[in-house]
XYZ file of C-alpha atoms in Angstrom:
765
model
C -17.125 -16.966 29.894
C -20.017 -14.653 30.720
C -21.530 -17.308 32.996
C -18.171 -17.770 34.755
C -17.866 -14.029 35.455
C -21.468 -13.751 36.612
C -21.136 -16.620 39.059
C -17.680 -15.908 40.467
C -16.721 -12.266 39.853
C -19.520 -9.745 39.326
C -20.892 -9.690 42.844
C -17.735 -7.879 43.982
C -16.538 -6.316 40.714
C -19.557 -4.294 39.655
C -21.696 -1.417 40.836
C -20.663 2.127 41.749
C -17.652 0.992 43.825
C -16.246 -2.236 42.331
C -13.592 -3.973 44.447
C -10.075 -2.998 43.478
C -11.449 -0.549 40.904
C -12.042 -3.486 38.542
C -15.504 -3.347 36.925
C -16.595 -6.574 35.230
C -20.274 -5.660 34.894
C -20.013 -5.384 31.126
C -16.494 -6.301 30.090
C -15.658 -5.612 26.464
C -14.112 -8.484 24.555
C -12.133 -6.265 22.164
C -8.589 -7.363 22.991
C -7.262 -5.052 20.266
C -8.118 -1.955 22.318
C -5.209 -1.302 24.691
C -7.352 -0.385 27.694
C -9.524 -3.473 27.367
C -6.512 -5.705 26.847
C -4.896 -4.404 30.060
C -8.267 -4.828 31.775
C -8.385 -8.511 30.825
C -4.711 -8.983 31.582
C -5.441 -7.869 35.146
C -8.238 -10.434 35.367
C -5.858 -13.122 34.104
C -3.188 -12.241 36.667
C -5.710 -12.452 39.507
C -7.035 -15.820 38.350
C -3.617 -17.381 37.761
C -2.219 -16.191 41.092
C -5.198 -17.613 42.983
C -6.029 -14.189 44.412
C -9.482 -14.354 42.913
C -11.978 -15.487 43.837
C -10.950 -14.773 47.464
C -10.772 -17.642 49.927
C -14.083 -16.840 51.590
C -15.906 -17.130 48.233
C -16.822 -20.386 46.453
C -14.032 -21.664 44.205
C -14.936 -22.406 40.573
C -14.636 -25.995 39.336
C -11.115 -26.735 38.100
C -12.259 -27.295 34.500
C -14.140 -23.984 34.361
C -11.184 -22.168 35.889
C -8.798 -23.628 33.297
C -11.155 -22.792 30.435
C -11.501 -19.173 31.631
C -7.725 -18.756 31.995
C -7.072 -20.312 28.577
C -9.693 -18.123 26.883
C -8.337 -14.881 28.321
C -4.695 -15.801 27.718
C -5.367 -16.777 24.115
C -7.093 -13.460 23.423
C -4.492 -11.326 25.175
C -1.530 -13.179 23.676
C -2.878 -13.171 20.132
C -3.487 -9.450 20.105
C -0.224 -8.653 21.900
C 1.766 -10.675 19.387
C -0.027 -9.017 16.482
C 0.753 -5.596 17.938
C 4.403 -6.514 18.336
C 4.591 -7.668 14.730
C 3.389 -4.200 13.730
C 5.138 -1.996 16.293
C 7.606 -4.080 18.287
C 7.670 -4.460 22.069
C 9.677 -1.290 22.777
C 8.513 2.095 21.527
C 10.939 4.751 20.256
C 13.217 5.483 23.202
C 14.948 8.763 24.006
C 18.256 8.875 25.852
C 17.597 9.667 29.490
C 19.596 12.315 31.345
C 22.408 10.003 32.493
C 22.693 8.320 29.088
C 22.810 11.689 27.332
C 25.595 13.014 29.574
C 27.621 9.800 29.254
C 27.173 9.766 25.486
C 28.435 13.332 25.240
C 31.421 12.311 27.364
C 32.319 9.344 25.169
C 31.496 11.040 21.876
C 33.580 14.152 22.543
C 35.763 13.319 25.525
C 34.493 16.125 27.770
C 32.578 16.113 31.042
C 30.271 19.094 31.326
C 27.635 19.620 34.008
C 24.259 19.733 32.237
C 22.008 19.170 35.259
C 20.523 22.663 35.008
C 19.423 22.031 31.424
C 18.130 18.453 31.553
C 15.402 17.683 34.099
C 15.244 14.323 35.921
C 13.365 11.627 34.060
C 10.134 10.032 35.228
C 10.463 6.546 36.696
C 8.166 3.567 36.201
C 8.681 -0.141 36.807
C 11.422 1.180 39.090
C 13.530 2.545 36.204
C 13.926 5.958 34.575
C 14.877 4.652 31.118
C 11.413 3.267 30.319
C 10.746 4.187 26.698
C 7.061 5.078 27.089
C 7.806 7.799 29.648
C 10.778 9.441 27.933
C 8.775 12.193 26.300
C 10.011 15.256 24.455
C 8.702 18.792 24.389
C 9.602 22.115 22.723
C 11.136 23.227 26.018
C 13.327 20.111 26.224
C 14.454 20.506 22.618
C 15.428 24.102 23.374
C 17.478 22.819 26.278
C 19.154 20.252 24.033
C 20.259 23.095 21.770
C 21.715 24.932 24.756
C 23.392 21.740 25.976
C 24.953 21.141 22.566
C 26.267 24.706 22.540
C 27.779 24.314 25.998
C 29.456 21.008 25.146
C 30.873 22.329 21.868
C 32.258 25.376 23.684
C 34.134 23.057 26.001
C 35.216 20.550 23.342
C 36.674 23.047 20.863
C 40.098 24.399 21.836
C 39.511 28.028 20.979
C 41.722 29.346 23.793
C 45.444 28.941 24.420
C 46.545 25.848 26.289
C 45.691 26.308 29.989
C 48.721 26.787 32.164
C 49.555 23.973 34.566
C 49.243 24.693 38.265
C 51.734 22.695 40.312
C 52.058 24.060 43.823
C 52.228 23.107 47.487
C 49.856 25.060 49.716
C 50.837 25.464 53.373
C 47.724 25.288 55.549
C 49.211 27.901 57.900
C 48.799 30.458 55.123
C 45.008 30.061 55.030
C 43.319 33.015 56.712
C 40.539 30.883 58.235
C 42.899 28.981 60.567
C 44.101 31.838 62.752
C 45.981 30.515 65.804
C 44.532 32.789 68.468
C 41.097 32.580 70.128
C 39.987 29.686 67.955
C 39.990 25.887 67.704
C 43.239 25.901 65.694
C 46.790 25.467 66.971
C 49.752 26.206 64.741
C 52.262 23.401 65.306
C 55.740 23.290 63.744
C 54.649 21.206 60.741
C 51.067 22.315 60.206
C 47.763 23.325 61.768
C 45.943 21.263 64.391
C 42.142 21.306 64.346
C 40.367 20.409 67.606
C 36.664 20.613 66.735
C 34.684 18.799 64.059
C 32.554 20.499 61.476
C 29.389 18.990 62.990
C 29.851 20.930 66.225
C 30.054 24.437 64.808
C 30.649 24.371 61.080
C 34.415 24.165 61.589
C 35.982 23.918 58.146
C 39.301 24.583 56.458
C 38.518 26.200 53.122
C 41.442 26.599 50.745
C 40.780 30.160 49.685
C 44.328 30.463 48.326
C 43.460 27.986 45.577
C 40.873 28.095 42.840
C 40.699 26.108 39.627
C 41.427 28.340 36.653
C 40.203 25.890 34.001
C 37.858 22.914 33.771
C 39.575 19.540 34.042
C 41.114 16.876 36.243
C 43.214 18.001 39.211
C 45.473 15.828 41.346
C 45.459 16.470 45.109
C 47.876 15.211 47.782
C 46.975 16.053 51.389
C 49.450 15.367 54.204
C 47.829 14.965 57.623
C 47.902 12.968 60.852
C 45.976 12.496 64.078
C 47.249 13.846 67.396
C 46.403 13.263 71.058
C 43.869 10.527 70.207
C 45.149 7.581 72.270
C 46.758 5.998 69.236
C 43.590 5.945 67.138
C 43.160 7.481 63.670
C 41.111 10.582 62.931
C 38.812 10.908 59.949
C 38.294 13.911 57.701
C 36.222 14.613 54.637
C 37.040 16.621 51.531
C 34.416 18.535 49.580
C 34.713 20.492 46.341
C 32.736 23.085 44.396
C 32.311 26.826 44.286
C 31.473 26.554 48.023
C 29.201 29.580 47.784
C 26.076 27.591 48.673
C 25.362 24.177 50.172
C 24.102 23.028 46.778
C 27.424 24.027 45.232
C 29.461 21.717 47.447
C 29.857 17.996 46.768
C 31.571 15.205 48.658
C 34.898 14.005 47.266
C 35.533 11.355 49.912
C 36.335 10.366 53.500
C 39.877 9.637 54.624
C 41.455 8.407 57.861
C 45.013 9.146 59.007
C 46.920 7.507 61.899
C 48.212 9.262 64.997
C 51.635 10.930 64.833
C 52.418 9.457 61.399
C 52.159 12.081 58.645
C 50.234 10.323 55.887
C 49.637 11.510 52.328
C 46.134 11.030 50.935
C 45.984 11.279 47.125
C 43.006 11.596 44.779
C 42.044 13.066 41.416
C 38.913 15.168 41.010
C 37.181 16.864 38.089
C 36.733 20.578 38.783
C 34.769 23.260 37.029
C 36.312 26.750 36.771
C 36.368 28.718 40.046
C 36.173 25.581 42.210
C 37.897 25.136 45.562
C 38.249 22.348 48.106
C 37.414 22.191 51.796
C 38.799 19.933 54.554
C 36.522 19.063 57.473
C 37.487 17.022 60.524
C 34.997 14.327 61.564
C 34.051 12.890 64.936
C 36.162 15.093 67.223
C 34.382 15.305 70.596
C 35.042 18.921 71.608
C 32.893 21.921 70.764
C 34.596 25.277 70.065
C 33.724 26.732 73.513
C 35.340 23.733 75.211
C 38.556 24.288 73.261
C 38.520 28.059 73.647
C 37.973 27.809 77.394
C 41.464 26.363 77.884
C 42.932 27.695 74.651
C 43.849 25.673 71.595
C 47.510 25.823 72.609
C 46.689 24.008 75.891
C 43.906 21.666 74.769
C 44.795 17.992 75.354
C 41.967 16.295 73.456
C 42.131 14.650 70.041
C 42.770 16.668 66.920
C 43.638 16.531 63.232
C 46.861 18.078 61.934
C 46.844 19.150 58.290
C 50.318 19.936 57.016
C 50.057 20.856 53.367
C 48.148 20.247 50.149
C 49.824 19.643 46.782
C 47.666 20.506 43.763
C 48.440 19.822 40.119
C 46.189 20.571 37.184
C 44.435 20.687 34.901
C 45.937 17.386 33.772
C 45.991 17.346 29.960
C 46.859 14.419 27.702
C 47.662 16.626 24.712
C 46.871 19.963 23.108
C 44.624 20.421 21.245
C 42.770 17.944 23.467
C 41.103 14.733 22.166
C 37.718 16.478 22.247
C 38.922 19.016 19.674
C 40.410 16.315 17.447
C 37.134 14.347 17.631
C 35.519 17.273 15.805
C 38.235 18.752 13.571
C 40.914 16.085 13.282
C 44.286 17.617 12.382
C 43.024 20.786 10.681
C 45.179 23.777 11.638
C 44.178 26.739 13.796
C 44.884 30.431 13.358
C 44.795 33.208 15.922
C 41.847 35.520 15.277
C 42.114 37.550 18.463
C 44.734 37.864 21.178
C 43.312 35.006 23.258
C 41.196 33.171 20.685
C 41.964 30.682 17.925
C 39.811 29.207 15.164
C 40.057 26.154 12.935
C 40.660 27.010 9.272
C 40.345 25.031 6.042
C 41.582 25.488 2.476
C 38.781 23.205 1.213
C 35.888 24.082 3.510
C 33.067 22.081 1.899
C 35.170 18.980 1.280
C 36.531 19.081 4.824
C 33.053 19.776 6.191
C 31.582 16.704 4.467
C 34.429 14.500 5.685
C 34.256 15.735 9.296
C 30.457 15.642 9.468
C 30.364 12.100 8.057
C 32.799 10.793 10.660
C 31.087 12.652 13.516
C 27.563 11.592 12.465
C 28.655 7.936 12.210
C 29.692 7.982 15.850
C 26.848 10.223 17.034
C 24.136 8.209 15.238
C 25.800 4.930 16.257
C 25.490 3.446 12.759
C 26.863 3.873 9.213
C 25.698 7.038 7.498
C 25.040 7.774 3.831
C 25.683 10.975 1.859
C 21.928 11.584 2.055
C 22.100 11.455 5.858
C 24.752 14.170 5.852
C 23.133 16.569 3.386
C 20.917 18.477 5.904
C 23.907 19.205 8.124
C 26.210 20.008 5.248
C 23.559 22.428 3.989
C 23.708 24.244 7.336
C 27.472 24.579 7.001
C 27.186 25.804 3.405
C 24.559 28.356 4.430
C 26.777 29.576 7.245
C 29.763 30.011 4.934
C 27.662 31.870 2.355
C 26.404 34.249 5.049
C 29.970 35.208 5.966
C 30.659 32.932 8.932
C 34.128 31.513 9.400
C 34.762 27.819 8.751
C 34.714 26.935 12.469
C 31.554 28.950 13.108
C 29.809 27.280 10.158
C 30.932 23.839 11.327
C 29.431 24.518 14.734
C 26.046 24.821 12.998
C 26.483 21.391 11.446
C 27.726 19.760 14.629
C 24.909 21.262 16.652
C 22.380 19.988 14.115
C 23.724 16.449 14.544
C 23.568 16.749 18.340
C 19.852 17.606 18.284
C 18.901 15.185 15.517
C 16.478 12.340 16.356
C 19.128 9.798 15.353
C 21.320 11.095 18.179
C 18.696 11.779 20.855
C 16.776 8.531 20.293
C 17.709 4.866 20.119
C 16.041 4.155 16.800
C 15.271 0.449 16.388
C 13.476 -0.818 13.306
C 12.970 -4.482 14.194
C 11.385 -6.821 14.604
C 14.926 -8.206 14.974
C 17.635 -5.724 15.880
C 20.451 -5.352 13.369
C 24.044 -5.506 14.610
C 24.366 -1.751 15.119
C 21.086 -1.574 17.034
C 22.212 -4.537 19.136
C 25.550 -2.800 19.821
C 23.714 0.248 21.133
C 21.299 -1.789 23.219
C 24.205 -3.679 24.795
C 26.318 -0.603 25.521
C 23.423 1.403 26.963
C 22.510 -1.619 29.090
C 25.953 -2.087 30.662
C 27.561 1.357 30.216
C 24.615 3.760 29.968
C 26.507 5.145 26.996
C 27.255 4.742 23.299
C 29.141 1.805 21.739
C 32.911 2.050 21.404
C 34.953 1.359 18.288
C 35.251 -2.380 18.968
C 31.472 -2.753 19.048
C 31.224 -0.669 15.866
C 33.848 -2.890 14.202
C 32.008 -6.096 15.096
C 28.702 -4.624 13.962
C 30.228 -3.560 10.647
C 31.453 -7.124 10.124
C 28.001 -8.530 11.087
C 29.674 -10.629 13.792
C 28.165 -9.202 16.955
C 25.110 -11.451 16.981
C 27.215 -14.619 17.049
C 26.672 -16.062 20.564
C 30.382 -16.538 21.318
C 31.221 -13.020 20.120
C 28.300 -11.466 21.966
C 29.219 -13.331 25.150
C 32.786 -12.080 24.856
C 31.543 -8.518 24.527
C 29.371 -8.876 27.639
C 32.503 -9.926 29.533
C 34.535 -7.063 28.085
C 31.949 -4.402 28.814
C 31.431 -5.606 32.378
C 35.205 -5.536 32.991
C 35.505 -1.957 31.730
C 35.456 0.950 34.246
C 32.424 2.332 32.397
C 30.414 -0.598 33.801
C 30.282 1.436 37.032
C 27.254 3.034 35.384
C 25.437 -0.314 35.436
C 26.158 -0.789 39.124
C 25.218 2.791 39.992
C 22.048 3.122 37.937
C 20.696 -0.416 38.213
C 21.198 -0.730 41.970
C 20.163 2.880 42.512
C 16.784 2.148 40.969
C 16.197 -1.579 41.557
C 17.066 -1.247 45.244
C 15.793 2.361 45.720
C 19.269 3.556 46.770
C 18.597 6.897 45.080
C 16.095 7.571 47.866
C 18.757 7.458 50.593
C 18.417 11.202 51.261
C 14.640 11.404 50.903
C 14.301 11.256 54.683
C 16.613 12.350 57.495
C 16.520 10.204 60.641
C 15.263 12.000 63.725
C 18.396 13.106 65.612
C 16.708 12.629 68.963
C 15.941 8.974 68.286
C 18.953 8.179 66.097
C 21.853 10.483 67.030
C 24.394 7.966 65.702
C 23.404 8.533 62.063
C 25.780 10.721 60.042
C 27.107 11.149 56.519
C 30.080 8.851 57.132
C 27.702 6.032 58.027
C 25.453 6.780 55.059
C 28.375 6.760 52.639
C 29.622 3.435 54.008
C 26.110 1.964 53.746
C 25.876 2.840 50.059
C 29.364 1.520 49.344
C 28.542 -1.748 51.096
C 25.614 -2.384 48.757
C 27.363 -1.461 45.503
C 30.589 -3.296 46.381
C 28.582 -6.386 47.325
C 26.610 -6.165 44.061
C 29.873 -5.968 42.096
C 31.333 -8.928 43.984
C 28.334 -11.137 43.208
C 28.351 -9.965 39.593
C 32.024 -10.242 38.708
C 32.503 -13.591 40.454
C 29.258 -14.990 39.001
C 28.074 -15.935 42.479
C 24.613 -17.506 42.895
C 21.704 -15.072 43.115
C 20.887 -16.507 46.534
C 23.695 -14.298 47.881
C 21.291 -11.391 47.442
C 19.091 -12.816 50.207
C 21.615 -14.745 52.294
C 25.394 -14.431 52.294
C 28.241 -15.159 54.688
C 30.174 -12.013 53.768
C 29.686 -8.318 53.147
C 31.795 -5.156 52.739
C 32.533 -3.040 55.792
C 34.767 -0.349 57.168
C 35.265 0.481 60.826
C 32.328 2.893 60.999
C 29.807 0.503 59.456
C 31.165 -2.515 61.343
C 30.685 -0.639 64.620
C 27.103 0.120 63.593
C 26.546 -3.581 62.856
C 28.332 -4.602 66.103
C 30.906 -6.634 64.199
C 34.356 -6.529 65.856
C 37.812 -6.557 64.341
C 37.371 -4.071 61.475
C 39.585 -0.977 61.604
C 40.084 1.944 59.242
C 37.979 3.802 56.694
C 38.710 1.517 53.741
C 35.860 -0.770 52.714
C 36.877 -4.406 52.511
C 35.275 -7.850 52.206
C 34.524 -9.209 55.680
C 33.395 -12.703 56.685
C 30.279 -12.346 58.821
C 30.024 -13.954 62.264
C 27.248 -16.591 62.339
C 25.265 -14.605 64.917
C 25.495 -11.239 63.149
C 21.996 -11.470 61.569
C 23.582 -9.834 58.510
C 24.241 -11.123 55.032
C 22.380 -10.366 51.819
C 20.658 -7.215 50.653
C 17.727 -7.270 53.077
C 19.919 -6.674 56.137
C 22.090 -3.925 54.654
C 21.848 -0.511 56.236
C 21.179 1.319 52.969
C 18.207 -0.933 52.127
C 16.783 -0.671 55.638
C 17.230 3.112 55.553
C 15.377 3.647 52.245
C 12.500 1.388 53.327
C 11.812 3.454 56.460
C 10.993 7.052 57.196
C 13.080 9.201 59.499
C 11.296 8.126 62.663
C 9.634 4.721 62.352
C 9.574 1.496 60.382
C 6.540 -0.054 58.740
C 6.158 -3.782 57.986
C 3.809 -2.792 55.176
C 6.364 -0.597 53.424
C 9.239 -3.009 53.893
C 7.125 -6.044 53.083
C 5.844 -4.505 49.862
C 9.434 -3.572 48.944
C 10.594 -7.186 49.383
C 7.698 -8.522 47.311
C 8.271 -6.057 44.495
C 12.063 -5.704 44.373
C 13.335 -9.124 45.501
C 10.539 -11.588 44.686
C 8.893 -9.827 41.750
C 5.381 -10.329 43.130
C 4.225 -6.785 43.868
C 1.060 -6.477 45.948
C -1.951 -4.566 44.601
C -2.399 -0.968 45.641
C -4.454 -0.524 48.823
C -8.084 0.581 48.474
C -8.396 4.371 48.659
C -10.570 4.266 51.783
C -8.004 2.413 53.946
C -6.566 4.611 56.683
C -2.794 4.843 57.008
C -1.210 3.499 60.178
C 0.819 5.970 62.211
C 3.208 4.059 64.495
C 3.225 5.103 68.141
C 6.734 6.438 68.808
C 5.895 6.997 72.487
C 5.874 3.242 72.955
C 2.305 2.535 74.041
C 1.491 0.065 71.257
C 3.504 -1.884 68.712
C 3.052 -1.795 64.972
C 1.944 -5.447 65.108
C -0.898 -4.526 67.463
C -1.956 -1.709 65.185
C -1.792 -3.902 62.082
C -3.967 -6.568 63.680
C -7.122 -4.632 62.839
C -6.175 -4.642 59.151
C -5.363 -8.330 59.124
C -8.752 -9.126 60.652
C -10.676 -7.374 57.861
C -11.506 -9.820 55.081
C -10.908 -7.319 52.265
C -7.442 -6.519 53.648
C -6.375 -9.940 54.896
C -5.519 -11.489 51.519
C -2.932 -8.810 50.774
C -1.577 -8.543 54.304
C -0.936 -12.296 54.405
C 1.695 -11.678 51.711
C 2.946 -8.211 52.640
C 3.304 -8.461 56.405
C 5.576 -11.519 56.844
C 8.706 -10.070 55.181
C 7.945 -6.750 56.844
C 7.757 -8.337 60.299
C 10.986 -10.272 59.641
C 12.735 -6.931 59.070
C 11.301 -5.334 62.220
C 14.465 -6.414 64.055
C 16.197 -3.534 62.236
C 15.540 0.096 63.033
C 15.242 3.154 60.794
C 18.987 3.250 60.086
C 19.553 -0.493 59.901
C 20.703 -1.037 63.468
C 19.797 -4.313 65.195
C 17.142 -3.981 67.887
C 15.223 -6.187 70.270
C 12.984 -3.304 71.423
C 11.500 -0.300 69.701
C 12.909 3.062 70.668
C 10.380 5.078 72.609
C 10.602 8.805 73.167
C 9.114 11.467 75.413
C 10.293 13.637 78.266
C 14.031 13.280 78.981
C 15.092 10.570 81.413
C 18.366 9.779 83.145
C 19.428 6.282 82.044
C 22.788 4.784 83.065
C 23.830 8.195 84.325
C 23.068 9.892 81.007
C 20.207 12.208 80.173
C 18.429 10.711 77.163
C 15.379 11.445 75.047
C 14.829 7.817 74.024
C 14.821 4.429 75.710
C 13.704 0.833 75.135
C 9.985 0.581 74.451
C 7.937 -2.529 73.626
C 9.743 -5.667 72.468
C 10.055 -6.382 68.754
C 8.199 -9.498 67.543
C 9.821 -10.460 64.221
C 8.131 -13.850 63.724
C 5.186 -14.625 61.453
C 3.836 -17.099 58.898
C 4.304 -16.768 55.140
C 1.271 -16.780 52.855
C 1.915 -20.444 52.024
C 2.024 -21.458 55.692
C 5.743 -21.551 56.542
C 6.472 -20.218 60.006
C 9.619 -18.265 60.868
C 10.911 -16.774 64.109
C 13.216 -14.030 62.825
C 15.054 -12.639 59.825
C 17.523 -15.546 59.797
C 14.652 -18.016 59.377
C 12.983 -15.856 56.755
C 16.160 -15.618 54.672
C 16.394 -19.417 54.712
C 12.884 -19.569 53.280
C 13.789 -17.181 50.441
C 16.988 -19.137 49.841
C 14.916 -22.237 49.020
C 13.533 -20.778 45.776
C 16.404 -19.472 43.634
C 14.225 -19.743 40.525
C 11.944 -16.990 41.815
C 14.937 -14.767 42.537
C 16.203 -15.416 38.996
C 12.748 -14.812 37.503
C 12.449 -11.462 39.244
C 15.952 -10.320 38.310
C 15.518 -11.465 34.712
C 12.391 -9.308 34.435
C 14.153 -6.346 36.062
C 17.177 -6.690 33.766
C 14.943 -6.895 30.681
C 13.050 -3.782 31.774
C 16.274 -1.874 32.446
C 18.174 -3.187 29.432
C 15.493 -2.725 26.781
C 13.373 0.143 28.086
C 10.203 -1.949 28.411
C 9.122 -4.411 31.087
C 8.146 -7.907 29.949
C 4.475 -8.797 30.017
C 2.471 -11.994 30.494
C 3.038 -12.749 26.823
C 6.759 -13.053 27.559
C 6.426 -15.656 30.311
C 7.762 -18.476 28.156
C 10.898 -16.510 27.256
C 11.459 -15.498 30.873
C 11.105 -19.125 31.961
C 13.669 -20.097 29.338
C 16.124 -17.573 30.767
C 15.479 -18.915 34.272
C 15.955 -22.514 33.164
C 19.288 -21.763 31.507
C 20.418 -19.761 34.543
C 19.522 -22.733 36.753
C 21.802 -24.912 34.638
C 24.619 -22.460 35.491
C 23.976 -22.530 39.258
C 21.942 -19.299 39.123
C 25.110 -17.223 38.717
C 24.376 -13.510 38.440
C 26.736 -12.864 35.528
C 25.407 -16.000 33.845
C 21.905 -14.567 34.173
C 23.027 -11.347 32.463
C 24.502 -13.427 29.632
C 21.214 -15.286 29.224
C 19.268 -12.026 29.174
C 21.521 -10.598 26.442
C 21.252 -13.784 24.374
C 17.455 -13.865 24.672
C 14.985 -12.956 21.966
C 13.510 -10.291 24.247
C 16.822 -8.445 24.365
C 17.651 -8.882 20.676
C 14.307 -7.793 19.253
C 12.405 -4.541 19.163
């Protein structure tokens, strides 16, 4: 092996600046040491992929190459398997922020905002539930105590039953919609608004309403469009305290037809002291234009809001389910005028019974009397110090909510038991704790049976809680969480707005759900004849015949250049900055997220390319210098082709044949503009294995030819997300088994998820 490295590797990978940061001048052969094992694993990956030695260097004889690969793999695999026998593949894993909040919701039946207490989690391998990065600290544990206190305050019904608001609010009564000297006209049945919020922060805030208690509220808004040539008008609704921008969140977008009063209905969770706001969208006039002629005389389009019905908080029962989850049917007594407490005639016996039931659900496994003793001791100590029964029980409940068995997914392995498997499955597909059916099957030791486990996969995916899988998996696998990381330059891309962004995100998640729930082939992710659109997004894509704000499945015209994830606006937006696109960024994204063949990091001394937005040179011309450098060419041969294929789409996913150039204003087609057509886009290239394509349509056909690679990549991503640890080279055989079985089921996406769940990787620590 030493001779092989000397002859074929050490010339480049030694000295003060070894290529790629990989120093093979004196490689240690201690595979047991983690750093050395990763070092050799990197060597193995380079040899097996054919990246090394590079093309311009002499290739080793086939026999020597095979012997070197076999020697390294044997050493790496042997030590990795020995480590897994001792420790398992997945280290102790803490609940991440989303899993913690969802678990609190399902454990106690309350939704409490804890974002200020729990910081965002670090992401690696694309996912923020990777076990190795979910660290704890004294500060975080202090925050968990505060979070437990806040949740218990909300769950325990210590106040009288909140009164039910049920009232119709007339928009004319709101002080912000005065009829004189403004953009508002009072009409017989409501208030007409003639300027959109974008033009001058025009907004109808319902100051006459505020939520008096936390909970679900039902809203019914009656509105219609006027003077808009028969077309609908869109408005948005936001909610929050509305004191700051950060305290206002989007509820949704709604469209209403002209001259037909239409009731829009939705339910929203509100914190105390919340309000709602109604904002018209897309109206062309600015306030000065309306005020110049007077709102009473203005003839342009407007939105009429008639009234808003509000009912809430909506309660199933009192005391609420959250209270019963803690105290069952124990009675309450009034201790102050507006405060009640739970009482018990047998405090210690009741405490042991309640703590046992709560800990079973919180720890997601059966509990023993020994498990309960530390928490019962806290209750006993509280009672002896003069605390009331409820106050003492809070100490016990809080102790359970900060215990390692609650905060961590404790897996003993090497094979997961039924309760551990129930938790792994529910946190995979729900980002939350198991429900009673999973607990029942685990108690009966039936969950591991393939038919039973397959049935549970189907049940969990059909449950509304599976929205968490769609949201969190797509948000991280496809980088959708980065949608707001950049804001497109308004000079170059004035058509971008929040309505378009919202539709883009919905398109991707609705498409993902459609492929999943109908078990469609994975090839739909790269090439499909349908997508989900509303009127706003269809107009952006230049697809005719789609009207209204509702997203719906739409068959794509053959010449649309759309279909599949790569051509969706949300994907194209998150793989660009606010001004320009980069084939390197988009190409690397395709390799990593879709094909599972991420490129190596660029050398530190390579200068970044700044695209010329003034239109003098194209990105292809600027990249040519990189592609001509031998040390860069091997990577760019893989990265650039998918990036060039996507160059036909601009920063916000619009189709283009030319780059947008900018500079001093010009008059074009009678309009004064700050941008115009620059150099032509050249989307053709040659893949690393020599296949030539002319555009994105050709490139998608190339990807479509290898469904196994799409399945292999997604299997690895699902394992990483579902278990908290990415598979390694040692797991190749298991991954290939998953791919083979998925192939036998036509590469269906749901079938792939079933195969992942049934695999040894998923069912072992």
